[in-house]
Structures are given as structure tokens and as C-alpha cells.
Amino acid sequence: MAQPRVNSPEPLLGATLPHIAYGGDYNPEQWPEGVWQEDARLMQEAGVNLVSLGIFSWSRLEPAEGEFEFAWFDRVMDLLHDAGVRVDLATATASPPPWLSHRHPEMLPVLADGVKLWPGARQHYCPSSPAYRTAARGLVEAMATRYGKHPALAMWHVGNEFGCHVPACWCDVSAEAFRAWLRDRYGSIERLNEGWGTDFWSQRYSAFEEILPPRRTPTWPNPTQQLDFMRFSSDTLLECHEGERAILTRITPDIPVTTNFMSFFKPLDYWKWAEREDIVSNDSYPDPSDPRSAMRAAMAGDLMRSLGGGRPWILMEQTTNRVNWRDVNVAKAPGQMRLWSYQAIARGADGVMFFQWRQSRAGAEKHHSAMVPHGPVDASPSWKEVVRLGHELGRLDSVCGSQSRADVAVLLDWDSWWALELPSKPSNRVRQVDQIETYYQPLFDRNVTVDFARPDHDLSRYRLVLVPNLYLVSDEAAGGIVRFVESGGTLVMSFFSGIVDQAEHIRLGGYPKPFIDLLGVRVMDFHPLTIDQEVELEFNDGKRARGELWSEHIELAGAEAVARFSSSELAGRPAITRHAAGSGRAYYLGTRPDARTMERLLQMACADAGVEPAAEMPQGVEAVRRQGRGRSFLFVLNHREIEVDVPLSVAGQNLVDGSDLRPGLMRLPPRAVAVIREGW
Ligand code: GAL
């Protein structure tokens, strides 16, 4: 694999685009050329400065094998350049043309039960397929050669949403590639047998040739086989990405490369992927009908910022209004698109882009909204919001490149996520993202800025580390967590952490083996709760609370009980504990407390750790700070449908409308936003 290149200095795209990027996926092949002129004019009207071009253009760019038709695409590139719009140029490999699968039917993906996925939609390729990879590389080589020096080119967009629709393939070609990956990982069949625990159910292999991907079996396939297959599938798609990237970096070493992530997307280990991106970018489609959407979108933004090591990222796709892929596609309320766009910037984005520029009139996504709607454009409220936002973002150049600082990290590890959600557990109800949200929500509500970190990262820059669940943990990561606490950090860890090693074998010697001394507890047995069950809790100060999802039999081994179970057969036993270790402290949660209790516990932990919110705000008002080059920007977002008065502690200028602000109360209308340059 090629080494990652040094990432662009601030701003994100350097002198190429020293502004907040604004635009969307542009699919001109769906329209007669006359419409392109209109597109360019409207892009200028809306302040668009970047479009993602060519994402699904393969069958028009290469209508037959090795025969390229670039003339029409040249005209689009030139037109955009003349209009002052830069291009995030796709490698166009996400949807193979019909001729490719017709000639090479073996490139089609196959599911675990043998069902083949046919062409006719998109992303119908087996990631291990040599035919697909060769054809994709041919196209990328041709694209990079043709457009590498085009003045409109700002960045490369490899594939599109890798793993969307087809995150893995179980075909014979994939089986061979899986075996090669396993040979590499284990070196010998003996070591694989040991790693997979194949003496269970007579699964011992005598040669690599006998091994298959975890296809549909009578009951659960070997868990380590499943875990390795998830690792393999993430790595295999990354190989596709790397194959394209190697060509791009050879031909255009100075053009940054991205591929668009999909928030908390389980199939791909985004920590590994992000190391291969010059710019992290994300697609985010919060559901307007879900009251937790603002929290979820913030959480995705924090993940993207963290994946890029704190550097700005790009919101590559969102929607102006409705999507088309939910059962009921609820419309965004007036101002919601604008508010959520600012939220992404608050969370570190230096670009706000949409799927897509012009709403399609044919195809599967014609009912998906776009920047330019079907109807009369000028009369459209959503177009007006698009234009307004584009103009406002033009005032935010000084924000580009600034970053957020968090004192709190939530640990997230894809290996552990995969292992946790394999079947055949004490409870299949424990889900990684649910667990994270239980912690994230109260911090979001209080405007405490949070990073995500991989468990084996250096945690010393944080004051508070949260472990919503870390079922699988390496020795190295466990050691790092212990060192973090011993050197003064505060930790909050939930149940069912530290249970297995990287082979998904139980860590013997009592649960949770690597953390027994750190937490000062021993877990004797798990008592998971059904959907209708709850347990009662009683805190030392007499306050009562409830727990759900999980309970367990905890014996104290040095910790103090902060709360005890007060119902069920566990009544009187510890439920939540606190333990001083070294110069730090570790809280342990043997259940999932109700939301208010979670809020109280995290406030205690924040107080212990000396963690402060970005700003004190009324309920429903989000505040995040970005800083850089001696400047400080406070983003204040009113997610409520009523006007609120928010307290400001320093004077500043609201970059959104240019108004000067004094310390005191600032009035924010419903869904309004202020970007305050502090100390102005
Ligand atoms: C994304 C995809 C886009 C479009 C969009 C619709 O997953 O990258 O091409 O399909 O969803 O919401």
C-alpha cells in the first residue's frame, strides 16, 4: 500500500478553494446540454464553488471496453471552470457499466446464501474481482491522464460510498481472496486453528484450501471466522480504494484524495480508511421526523473530525429537503437544512455539499430532493434557502482551517463493534451505536465537546474517557486505558467490556479481566434484561433511578458502590461503582441507567475531570467552539421551534449577518444560528 501523504495545510483545499466549499453532486449526463448553461448560471446565483462530478458516469465515459468518450465531459469541465466552480472529480467506478458484467458475469457479487446480485441498480461488483479492478483502474488512469491538469480540478473522489449496498461478497473469487488474506494473517493452518478455536464442533482444518467465507450454515458459523471475514471485507474494499488512489497520486501528486464515508457505518473500519484519505468527507441524512436527529448528526460530525485527527472535513452529501429511501420521506422544516448545515461546520466541516445539484426526472432517485428542484426554481422555498446559505457561507472564510478542542473522548473500535454484535451472546440487545448514544446525548445536551478515539490511541490529551462498551480489547489498548487513569484521568466504562481478546476468545481469570484492578470490581455473572424488564437502583444519597438492558452480579474488589440494585435477585448488590486508581478514578456501570441518571453520572464525571461545556446555553441550543490562527468562533444553534435568549459572555461579531454583539442576552429566532467571532 502507498504511504498516506501529508494532508493539506489549512484551509482544507489550500489556495485552490480558500472558502467553505459549497455545492453538490452534479450529474449533467442526465440532462440535455442546453440545461448545463442554466446550471452554471444557477450555481453562480447560489454561490456554489465546488461540485462532485462524474460519480455515476462510467457508462457514458467508457461506453465500450477501452473506448472513452471524453468530449462531452471536457465541455462540462470547461463550463464549470468558466463559471468559477471547482471540481471534486469522481473516479466514476461506483457503478460498473452493463458491458462489464455482460462480459465478466463472475464479477457480480454473491450473498452468504448464494444469491447473486444482478446489474440494473448500482455497485454490483465483487470487491475482489480482478475483472472489476482491472476495468476500474483503466478508467481511473484515463480520467487522471485526461483531467489531471485541468484548472477546475480541486480534488479526487474515489468511487462512492464504498460498501454501501454491497459491503462484502461470498463468491468463489472472494473465497480465494479470503484464504490469501488468512494465510497472510496466520502464516500456518495450525495458527489459524488456534485463532478460530476450531476444536469446537469439529471444525479443525488441515489445509487453507478447505476454508470458505462464512456462507449460510445450519447455525452460527465460527465467530472468529465471521470476525475475520468482516476484517477481510473492510480491507478488501480498501484495496479497491488504494488501487485507484495509487494511480491518482502517481499522475497528480498534488491533488488531494477523498472518498465519502457514511457516518457510523459498521462494515468499514473507518480508522483504517481515514489514514488513507487526504480529506475526510461524510454523507449525512438525518431523519427530520426523529427528535434525536440533531444529536445524531452532531455525533457523526464529531466522528469525522476525529477520524481526520482534528482537521476539517467535508460534508459531502446531505439533502436540501426530502430523501426517497425511507418508508415515509418527511420534508425538512423551513430553516432546518440551513441549521443542520451550520451544525456540520460547527463540528469541524469546511464544506457543505448536497446530493444532488439538480433533481433527476428519471431513475430511482427522481423523488429525492436536490438543490435545484423540479418545479419553478425561483418560487421554491428550498431553492431560496440554498441561495441564502450559499451567500452566508461566503462570509465564513476566516473559519476555514480552525479546529475544535475536546477534553472528552469516547472510545470506538470497529473490531469490538463487530465482535459485540455477532450472535450468540448473553444478550443480542446490546448494540454499539445505541450504547454510544446513551453517553453522547447528555453531553450533547450540555454542550460538552466530544472526540472519538480508538482505544489504542494516545489518550493523554483527554481528561475524561468514556467507554460505552469495549467487548473486545487488545492488551495494548487495555494497558493504555489503565495508564490513562493511573496518570490522573477519569474513566467511565459500561458493562460487558474487556470480555474477549482479538481472536474473540474469552479473557479468563474473571470478568472483566483486563480491568478488574482498574475498576476495583469483579463481575460474577451477567443478568441481561428483556425489553419489558427494568431494575431499580438506589444511590448512596437515597436518590432512586432505573436501569434497563443489562444488570450483573458485581463483587467489590476495592471500589465503592455509588448506586446499588434495589430490585430483582441482585437487590443490595453494587450497580454503579467508583474506584480511585493511581491519581485518577474509574466509574463502572453494571446496567444502562435511565437518561436522567446518565446525565447526572456524566456531570459527576465531568466535575471530577474538570471538564467544562463550550458554553452554558438554554435547553435545545447547541454551542461548539472552533479555534485557530489566534481566532475563536462560537457557533450557537437554536434547534427549537421557538425564539430563545442566549447568554453571551464576551463581545463579538456574528459572521452570519455582520452584526456586533455585546455580552448579555442575544435573541435567536426559531432554528436560527449565530457564528460569533469572539473578542472582535
Ligand atoms: C447516497 C449516495 C447518493 C444518493 C444518496 C441519496 O447514499 O451516495 O448517490 O444515492 O445517497 O440519499
XYZ file of C-alpha atoms and ligand atoms in Angstrom:
692
model
C 0.000 0.000 0.000
C 1.143 3.527 -0.716
C 2.029 5.660 2.287
C -0.502 8.365 3.192
C 0.585 11.780 2.079
C 0.908 14.786 4.281
C -2.521 16.358 4.436
C -3.228 19.769 3.008
C -2.496 22.633 5.331
C -5.333 24.912 6.338
C -7.603 25.842 4.651
C -8.696 22.416 3.532
C -8.057 22.865 -0.180
C -5.338 25.486 0.267
C -5.266 28.318 -2.226
C -7.418 26.214 -4.593
C -10.522 26.990 -2.576
C -9.943 29.232 0.451
C -13.666 29.243 1.247
C -16.225 26.956 2.827
C -16.884 24.520 -0.030
C -20.484 24.674 -1.223
C -22.211 22.635 -3.905
C -23.331 19.112 -4.655
C -23.181 16.015 -6.850
C -23.522 17.190 -10.420
C -24.875 14.669 -12.949
C -25.032 16.578 -16.259
C -25.319 13.366 -18.298
C -28.937 13.190 -17.167
C -29.735 16.458 -18.998
C -29.507 17.944 -22.494
C -26.593 20.317 -22.952
C -28.878 23.325 -23.019
C -29.619 22.728 -19.357
C -25.895 22.857 -18.485
C -25.757 26.576 -19.269
C -28.671 27.129 -16.948
C -26.886 25.017 -14.309
C -23.791 27.188 -14.472
C -25.888 30.329 -14.110
C -27.821 28.953 -11.149
C -24.626 27.725 -9.497
C -23.305 31.258 -9.595
C -26.567 32.564 -8.212
C -26.351 30.133 -5.290
C -22.691 30.773 -4.515
C -21.695 27.229 -5.493
C -17.911 26.839 -5.647
C -17.421 23.043 -5.782
C -19.299 20.170 -7.411
C -18.728 16.407 -7.327
C -18.681 15.373 -10.941
C -18.872 12.037 -12.718
C -19.811 9.809 -9.797
C -22.108 7.614 -11.910
C -20.788 8.459 -15.370
C -18.847 5.299 -16.203
C -21.223 4.008 -18.915
C -21.114 7.406 -20.651
C -17.366 7.898 -20.249
C -16.466 4.389 -21.436
C -19.418 3.127 -23.471
C -17.447 0.062 -24.610
C -14.351 -1.562 -23.191
C -11.347 0.727 -23.638
C -13.327 3.211 -25.780
C -13.536 6.519 -23.994
C -15.845 9.409 -24.811
C -14.456 12.436 -23.102
C -15.564 15.243 -25.420
C -18.852 15.892 -23.576
C -17.094 15.707 -20.230
C -14.436 18.175 -21.425
C -17.235 20.609 -22.167
C -18.656 20.193 -18.671
C -15.268 20.693 -17.033
C -14.615 23.813 -19.119
C -18.060 25.199 -18.450
C -17.611 24.768 -14.710
C -14.191 26.351 -14.837
C -15.558 29.335 -16.732
C -18.275 29.681 -14.103
C -15.689 29.707 -11.295
C -16.794 26.324 -9.940
C -14.108 23.847 -8.844
C -14.478 20.120 -9.335
C -14.306 17.244 -6.882
C -13.752 14.769 -9.700
C -15.060 11.254 -9.198
C -13.178 8.245 -10.500
C -16.633 7.066 -11.667
C -16.069 3.478 -10.579
C -19.037 3.017 -8.216
C -21.466 1.732 -10.821
C -19.955 -0.556 -13.470
C -21.435 -0.268 -16.980
C -23.580 -3.098 -18.385
C -20.883 -4.207 -20.853
C -18.551 -5.098 -17.997
C -20.843 -7.531 -16.166
C -22.082 -8.840 -19.514
C -18.553 -9.764 -20.493
C -17.479 -10.821 -16.978
C -20.516 -12.201 -15.140
C -18.148 -13.589 -12.497
C -17.629 -10.012 -11.252
C -21.142 -9.887 -9.802
C -21.412 -10.111 -6.018
C -22.881 -13.112 -4.230
C -24.541 -13.151 -0.818
C -23.869 -15.593 2.025
C -26.749 -17.810 0.877
C -25.543 -17.972 -2.728
C -27.924 -15.374 -4.176
C -26.243 -13.382 -6.920
C -26.843 -9.639 -7.160
C -27.522 -8.679 -10.767
C -26.815 -5.455 -12.644
C -29.598 -2.924 -13.066
C -29.040 -0.777 -9.991
C -25.531 0.248 -8.883
C -22.473 -1.005 -7.003
C -22.959 -4.538 -8.362
C -19.371 -5.665 -8.103
C -17.424 -8.177 -6.086
C -14.646 -6.170 -4.403
C -12.136 -8.978 -5.014
C -12.989 -9.338 -8.702
C -9.899 -8.982 -10.931
C -12.169 -8.098 -13.888
C -13.771 -5.245 -11.943
C -10.496 -3.995 -10.513
C -8.727 -4.034 -13.873
C -11.552 -2.177 -15.589
C -11.791 0.352 -12.749
C -8.066 1.031 -12.852
C -8.232 1.507 -16.622
C -10.893 4.147 -16.230
C -9.059 5.920 -13.412
C -5.846 6.005 -15.430
C -7.731 7.540 -18.350
C -9.537 10.079 -16.143
C -6.393 11.158 -14.310
C -4.424 11.458 -17.539
C -7.147 13.481 -19.222
C -8.087 15.811 -16.353
C -5.050 15.823 -14.054
C -4.014 19.267 -15.287
C -7.455 20.723 -15.810
C -7.690 24.035 -13.931
C -11.109 23.128 -12.477
C -9.789 20.016 -10.737
C -9.657 20.563 -6.951
C -9.759 17.047 -5.523
C -10.402 13.410 -6.392
C -13.451 11.492 -5.208
C -12.605 7.773 -5.261
C -15.605 5.519 -6.009
C -18.621 6.487 -3.965
C -19.729 5.376 -0.521
C -17.596 2.237 -0.513
C -19.549 -0.657 0.971
C -22.961 0.918 0.504
C -25.320 -1.814 -0.783
C -22.519 -4.405 -1.132
C -20.148 -4.375 1.841
C -18.981 -7.973 1.333
C -19.083 -10.810 -1.164
C -19.162 -14.572 -0.567
C -18.422 -15.784 -4.146
C -15.653 -18.204 -5.137
C -13.309 -15.387 -6.140
C -13.846 -13.806 -2.726
C -13.278 -17.177 -1.058
C -9.861 -17.411 -2.723
C -9.017 -13.847 -1.696
C -10.179 -14.573 1.872
C -7.847 -17.570 2.016
C -4.933 -15.433 0.827
C -5.775 -12.825 3.480
C -5.882 -15.550 6.145
C -2.548 -17.028 5.021
C -1.094 -13.595 5.480
C -2.639 -13.118 8.892
C -1.930 -16.525 10.389
C 1.056 -17.891 8.446
C 0.104 -21.514 9.140
C -3.057 -23.561 9.329
C -2.119 -24.523 12.891
C -2.179 -20.912 13.990
C -5.488 -20.379 12.224
C -6.968 -23.401 14.003
C -5.810 -21.976 17.285
C -7.126 -18.489 16.465
C -10.513 -19.766 15.352
C -10.860 -22.264 18.204
C -11.698 -24.969 15.680
C -11.669 -27.797 18.208
C -15.164 -26.632 18.992
C -17.791 -28.501 16.862
C -15.151 -30.460 14.933
C -14.098 -27.556 12.740
C -10.345 -28.271 12.628
C -8.884 -27.538 9.148
C -5.990 -29.436 7.640
C -5.280 -27.003 4.778
C -6.178 -23.434 3.774
C -7.926 -24.807 0.665
C -10.698 -26.153 2.913
C -11.621 -22.728 4.216
C -14.654 -20.805 2.948
C -16.130 -17.423 3.758
C -18.854 -17.728 6.415
C -21.575 -18.766 3.964
C -25.031 -19.723 5.117
C -24.641 -22.591 7.585
C -27.092 -24.707 9.637
C -26.452 -22.499 12.658
C -23.881 -19.909 13.741
C -20.660 -20.068 11.753
C -17.444 -19.932 13.759
C -17.377 -16.462 15.432
C -13.699 -15.765 14.732
C -14.246 -16.778 11.110
C -17.051 -14.221 10.966
C -14.931 -11.560 12.642
C -12.014 -12.220 10.294
C -14.387 -12.060 7.338
C -15.537 -8.594 8.437
C -11.916 -7.508 8.771
C -11.156 -9.005 5.367
C -14.164 -7.349 3.714
C -13.237 -3.892 5.040
C -9.621 -4.437 3.929
C -10.687 -5.694 0.506
C -12.765 -2.651 -0.287
C -9.878 -0.552 0.981
C -7.652 -2.353 -1.528
C -10.021 -1.233 -4.297
C -9.711 2.321 -2.999
C -5.930 2.002 -2.765
C -5.660 0.634 -6.297
C -7.355 3.780 -7.588
C -5.540 6.095 -5.233
C -2.129 4.798 -6.299
C -2.886 5.846 -9.882
C -4.135 9.258 -8.828
C -1.173 10.040 -6.608
C 1.224 8.931 -9.343
C -0.332 11.144 -12.005
C -1.461 14.073 -9.817
C 0.651 14.011 -6.641
C -0.615 17.419 -5.526
C -4.342 16.822 -5.806
C -5.940 15.646 -2.540
C -7.964 12.448 -2.470
C -11.156 11.668 -0.603
C -13.922 9.121 -0.580
C -17.235 9.795 1.100
C -17.892 7.985 4.382
C -21.332 7.149 5.765
C -21.240 8.269 9.400
C -21.318 5.273 11.786
C -21.064 2.676 9.032
C -20.429 -0.700 10.572
C -18.879 -2.634 7.650
C -15.808 -0.402 7.185
C -13.164 0.260 9.794
C -13.031 3.995 9.207
C -9.977 4.424 11.459
C -8.002 2.393 8.935
C -9.688 4.066 5.982
C -9.182 7.599 7.260
C -5.417 7.037 7.287
C -5.670 6.692 3.510
C -7.632 9.927 2.916
C -6.120 13.358 2.387
C -9.502 14.805 3.327
C -12.194 13.020 5.311
C -15.668 13.519 3.886
C -19.053 12.279 5.012
C -22.626 11.766 3.859
C -25.282 12.513 6.449
C -29.036 12.119 6.107
C -30.653 12.742 9.497
C -34.367 11.978 9.558
C -36.367 15.210 10.067
C -39.052 13.219 11.888
C -36.632 11.869 14.507
C -36.217 14.111 17.577
C -32.725 12.667 18.100
C -31.503 13.685 14.640
C -29.629 16.813 15.702
C -27.730 14.777 18.287
C -27.001 12.012 15.794
C -25.741 14.402 13.132
C -23.511 16.128 15.693
C -22.151 12.759 16.724
C -21.358 11.875 13.103
C -19.623 15.249 12.694
C -17.517 14.621 15.782
C -16.569 11.215 14.418
C -15.456 12.724 11.101
C -13.405 15.398 12.827
C -11.799 12.706 14.965
C -11.131 10.374 12.031
C -9.176 13.179 10.400
C -7.159 13.763 13.565
C -8.973 17.042 14.257
C -8.547 18.508 10.778
C -11.526 19.981 8.930
C -13.643 17.604 6.870
C -16.310 17.999 4.192
C -19.996 17.236 4.480
C -20.057 15.652 1.033
C -23.737 14.771 0.879
C -26.866 15.848 2.656
C -30.257 16.751 1.307
C -31.988 20.065 0.865
C -35.334 18.530 1.755
C -36.794 15.001 1.385
C -34.908 11.795 0.628
C -36.590 8.966 -1.296
C -35.407 5.881 0.582
C -37.353 5.873 3.844
C -40.871 4.454 4.096
C -42.162 7.960 4.555
C -39.817 10.718 3.462
C -40.631 13.607 5.742
C -39.852 17.105 4.472
C -37.369 19.329 6.264
C -38.931 22.265 8.057
C -38.092 25.751 6.782
C -34.625 26.641 8.058
C -33.737 23.086 9.034
C -31.374 22.494 6.124
C -29.587 25.758 6.861
C -29.371 24.986 10.584
C -28.037 21.459 10.039
C -25.513 22.772 7.514
C -24.127 25.168 10.120
C -24.100 22.331 12.592
C -21.699 20.399 10.351
C -19.426 23.454 10.147
C -19.631 23.851 13.926
C -18.452 20.247 14.234
C -15.447 20.937 12.016
C -16.639 20.782 8.398
C -15.109 23.203 5.902
C -17.547 22.153 3.198
C -21.304 21.723 2.866
C -22.420 19.737 -0.154
C -25.593 18.022 -1.271
C -26.874 15.047 -3.130
C -27.556 16.408 -5.675
C -27.377 19.612 -7.707
C -30.409 19.168 -9.998
C -33.284 16.860 -9.117
C -33.479 13.955 -11.584
C -36.502 13.493 -13.791
C -35.876 9.779 -14.396
C -34.386 6.917 -12.444
C -34.698 5.635 -8.900
C -33.953 8.946 -7.216
C -36.282 11.330 -9.018
C -38.290 11.870 -5.831
C -35.142 12.753 -3.856
C -34.848 16.493 -3.354
C -31.941 18.479 -4.742
C -30.522 21.995 -4.724
C -32.425 22.752 -7.947
C -35.934 21.312 -7.588
C -38.269 20.076 -10.367
C -40.704 22.919 -10.029
C -40.358 26.571 -10.934
C -36.992 27.272 -9.359
C -37.394 30.899 -8.356
C -40.614 30.232 -6.451
C -39.186 27.310 -4.500
C -38.638 27.915 -0.753
C -35.904 25.293 -0.659
C -34.038 26.977 -3.561
C -34.289 30.277 -1.677
C -32.754 28.612 1.367
C -29.984 27.167 -0.826
C -29.190 30.614 -2.226
C -29.314 32.277 1.167
C -26.979 29.712 2.698
C -24.539 29.945 -0.197
C -24.280 33.684 0.285
C -23.887 33.456 4.039
C -21.149 30.849 3.798
C -19.243 33.301 1.643
C -18.743 35.337 4.843
C -17.109 32.470 6.710
C -13.706 32.325 5.009
C -11.964 33.135 8.289
C -13.448 29.997 9.872
C -11.717 27.720 7.321
C -8.994 25.632 8.889
C -9.983 26.314 12.512
C -10.457 23.307 14.782
C -12.298 22.216 17.929
C -10.665 21.056 21.138
C -12.285 18.346 23.208
C -11.330 17.212 26.710
C -13.558 14.157 26.428
C -13.057 11.106 24.226
C -15.497 8.304 23.512
C -13.681 5.109 22.573
C -14.834 3.382 19.418
C -13.252 0.340 17.856
C -14.603 -1.438 14.784
C -13.198 -4.852 15.799
C -15.020 -4.608 19.091
C -18.216 -3.372 17.405
C -18.157 -6.335 15.000
C -17.449 -8.822 17.770
C -20.074 -7.382 20.124
C -22.813 -7.730 17.532
C -22.033 -11.287 16.474
C -24.906 -13.532 17.534
C -24.900 -15.976 20.451
C -24.243 -13.579 23.304
C -25.834 -13.141 26.755
C -27.997 -10.512 25.014
C -28.336 -9.563 21.369
C -29.897 -6.299 22.511
C -26.571 -4.659 23.346
C -25.748 -2.591 20.245
C -22.623 -0.488 19.864
C -24.141 2.714 18.480
C -27.051 2.633 20.980
C -24.538 2.403 23.777
C -22.554 5.324 22.395
C -25.698 7.441 22.075
C -26.562 6.802 25.720
C -23.350 8.605 26.643
C -23.307 11.145 23.845
C -26.833 12.531 24.312
C -26.332 14.061 27.790
C -23.014 15.579 26.730
C -24.577 16.981 23.575
C -27.407 18.435 25.678
C -24.867 20.170 27.924
C -22.624 21.307 25.031
C -19.610 19.334 26.150
C -17.499 18.784 23.032
C -16.522 15.177 22.458
C -13.930 13.465 20.272
C -13.926 9.842 19.268
C -10.731 7.878 19.756
C -9.539 4.382 19.015
C -8.798 2.509 22.237
C -5.107 2.176 21.382
C -4.682 5.890 20.640
C -2.672 8.082 22.973
C -5.363 9.186 25.430
C -3.160 11.511 27.471
C -4.584 14.665 25.874
C -8.035 13.932 27.319
C -9.339 14.491 30.855
C -12.307 12.176 30.582
C -12.530 8.938 28.610
C -15.844 7.193 28.071
C -16.189 3.532 27.181
C -19.821 2.829 26.301
C -18.773 -0.716 25.506
C -15.472 -2.357 24.644
C -16.326 -6.049 24.468
C -13.109 -6.881 22.587
C -9.883 -5.293 23.697
C -6.221 -5.826 22.843
C -3.581 -5.966 25.594
C -2.106 -2.772 24.216
C -5.392 -0.864 24.345
C -6.239 -2.200 27.814
C -2.791 -1.088 29.014
C -3.329 2.379 27.540
C -6.678 2.767 29.299
C -5.146 1.712 32.640
C -2.240 4.146 32.174
C -4.665 6.952 31.303
C -6.472 6.559 34.633
C -3.342 5.986 36.708
C -1.857 9.186 35.439
C -4.830 11.219 36.582
C -7.588 10.651 34.031
C -11.256 9.967 34.707
C -12.858 6.942 33.083
C -16.460 5.809 32.759
C -16.872 2.274 31.459
C -20.005 0.243 30.861
C -20.733 -3.434 31.308
C -19.561 -6.245 29.036
C -16.206 -4.579 28.312
C -12.841 -6.355 28.306
C -14.507 -9.729 27.813
C -12.591 -11.123 24.818
C -9.223 -10.750 23.099
C -8.666 -10.021 19.399
C -9.384 -13.637 18.468
C -12.728 -13.230 20.256
C -11.629 -15.721 22.903
C -12.732 -15.163 26.485
C -10.152 -13.455 28.677
C -10.103 -15.947 31.530
C -9.486 -15.120 35.180
C -12.742 -13.336 35.980
C -14.718 -10.630 34.163
C -13.628 -8.046 33.081
C -10.127 -9.467 33.299
C -8.006 -6.577 31.954
C -9.896 -4.018 34.039
C -10.509 -5.792 37.383
C -7.748 -3.908 39.205
C -8.501 -0.640 37.466
C -12.220 -0.730 38.268
C -11.888 -2.472 41.623
C -14.740 -4.852 40.782
C -15.259 -8.457 39.785
C -18.288 -9.416 37.746
C -19.532 -12.825 38.867
C -22.342 -13.253 36.325
C -24.416 -11.396 33.730
C -28.168 -10.824 34.183
C -29.318 -9.252 30.889
C -32.795 -7.730 30.833
C -35.581 -8.305 28.336
C -37.260 -5.437 26.553
C -40.003 -5.367 29.228
C -37.687 -5.589 32.211
C -36.125 -2.850 34.310
C -34.190 -2.864 37.553
C -34.418 -0.300 40.307
C -31.337 1.488 41.535
C -30.691 3.385 44.728
C -27.861 5.887 45.060
C -25.947 6.403 48.327
C -27.783 9.695 48.850
C -31.118 7.879 48.668
C -31.961 9.001 45.096
C -33.732 6.342 43.098
C -33.268 5.513 39.456
C -33.879 2.774 36.913
C -31.655 0.559 34.815
C -32.500 -1.251 31.595
C -30.938 -3.642 29.081
C -28.451 -5.229 31.435
C -27.694 -5.999 35.070
C -24.982 -8.080 36.629
C -23.671 -9.570 39.834
C -20.778 -7.341 40.894
C -18.444 -8.019 43.815
C -16.433 -5.067 45.060
C -12.669 -5.537 44.922
C -11.574 -2.102 46.098
C -14.234 0.127 44.507
C -17.044 1.877 46.388
C -20.664 1.424 45.298
C -22.151 4.703 44.076
C -25.531 3.039 43.488
C -26.935 -0.412 44.268
C -29.655 -2.503 42.664
C -32.794 -2.288 44.761
C -34.952 -4.827 42.945
C -34.516 -8.290 41.407
C -32.343 -11.047 42.790
C -29.441 -8.553 42.686
C -31.061 -6.254 45.299
C -28.458 -4.836 47.634
C -25.555 -5.549 45.296
C -23.481 -2.821 43.593
C -24.770 -1.478 40.281
C -22.550 1.574 39.705
C -19.103 1.859 41.242
C -16.234 4.279 41.562
C -12.614 3.398 42.187
C -9.533 5.543 42.737
C -6.630 4.157 40.734
C -3.241 5.883 40.675
C -4.033 9.564 40.561
C -7.253 9.074 38.544
C -10.614 7.424 39.023
C -12.760 4.893 37.201
C -16.530 4.618 37.223
C -18.159 1.349 36.226
C -21.776 0.933 35.140
C -23.240 -2.538 35.601
C -26.510 -1.518 33.929
C -27.795 1.094 31.493
C -29.181 3.847 33.742
C -32.185 5.899 32.647
C -31.434 9.111 30.722
C -31.619 11.478 33.725
C -29.332 9.274 35.735
C -26.874 9.023 32.882
C -26.884 12.806 32.754
C -26.186 13.023 36.475
C -23.388 10.440 36.319
C -21.675 12.192 33.443
C -21.947 15.502 35.283
C -20.195 13.896 38.240
C -17.505 12.522 35.963
C -17.095 15.895 34.204
C -16.794 17.616 37.580
C -14.164 15.080 38.709
C -12.253 15.593 35.492
C -12.617 19.381 35.367
C -14.441 19.264 32.019
C -16.468 22.341 31.054
C -19.078 22.861 28.322
C -18.237 25.083 25.338
C -20.836 27.500 26.756
C -23.838 27.388 29.095
C -26.941 27.547 26.907
C -30.692 27.141 27.348
C -32.125 23.723 26.555
C -32.164 22.892 22.839
C -29.402 25.350 21.952
C -26.183 23.812 20.706
C -22.835 25.546 21.234
C -19.484 24.500 19.810
C -16.258 26.433 19.546
C -13.701 26.340 16.707
C -10.319 27.983 17.107
C -7.268 28.660 15.005
C -4.728 31.268 13.969
C -5.473 33.254 17.124
C -9.194 33.372 16.387
C -12.109 31.875 18.237
C -15.540 31.196 16.755
C -18.521 30.242 18.885
C -21.284 28.512 16.925
C -24.705 28.866 18.551
C -27.554 26.850 17.020
C -31.165 27.086 18.126
C -32.708 23.670 17.416
C -36.033 24.732 18.926
C -39.134 25.947 17.174
C -39.371 28.941 19.468
C -37.285 32.031 19.935
C -34.663 31.841 22.709
C -32.445 34.301 24.548
C -28.920 33.014 24.856
C -26.300 34.425 27.217
C -23.056 35.700 25.723
C -20.096 36.219 27.991
C -17.833 38.100 25.579
C -18.343 40.654 22.825
C -18.021 39.559 19.243
C -19.290 39.785 15.706
C -21.909 37.495 14.235
C -20.356 36.492 10.909
C -23.708 35.302 9.559
C -25.166 38.827 9.352
C -22.228 41.050 10.305
C -23.908 42.347 13.481
C -21.856 43.385 16.512
C -22.712 41.590 19.733
C -22.150 42.642 23.333
C -22.021 40.484 26.442
C -25.547 39.848 27.671
C -28.534 38.198 26.072
C -28.727 37.529 22.339
C -32.119 36.723 20.822
C -32.167 33.771 18.415
C -35.311 33.123 16.343
C -36.516 29.520 15.807
C -33.877 27.373 14.029
C -31.563 30.361 13.817
C -27.828 30.313 14.077
C -25.010 32.669 15.018
C -21.333 32.225 14.236
C -19.674 34.560 16.681
C -16.126 35.668 16.138
C -15.259 36.164 19.805
C -13.364 39.179 21.083
C -13.941 41.050 17.852
C -26.097 8.317 -1.062
C -25.441 8.180 -2.410
C -26.027 9.130 -3.437
C -27.520 9.138 -3.355
C -27.934 9.495 -1.963
C -29.422 9.580 -1.772
O -26.018 7.111 -0.389
O -24.056 8.395 -2.327
O -25.578 8.751 -4.719
O -27.998 7.873 -3.697
O -27.461 8.531 -1.073
O -29.762 9.943 -0.457
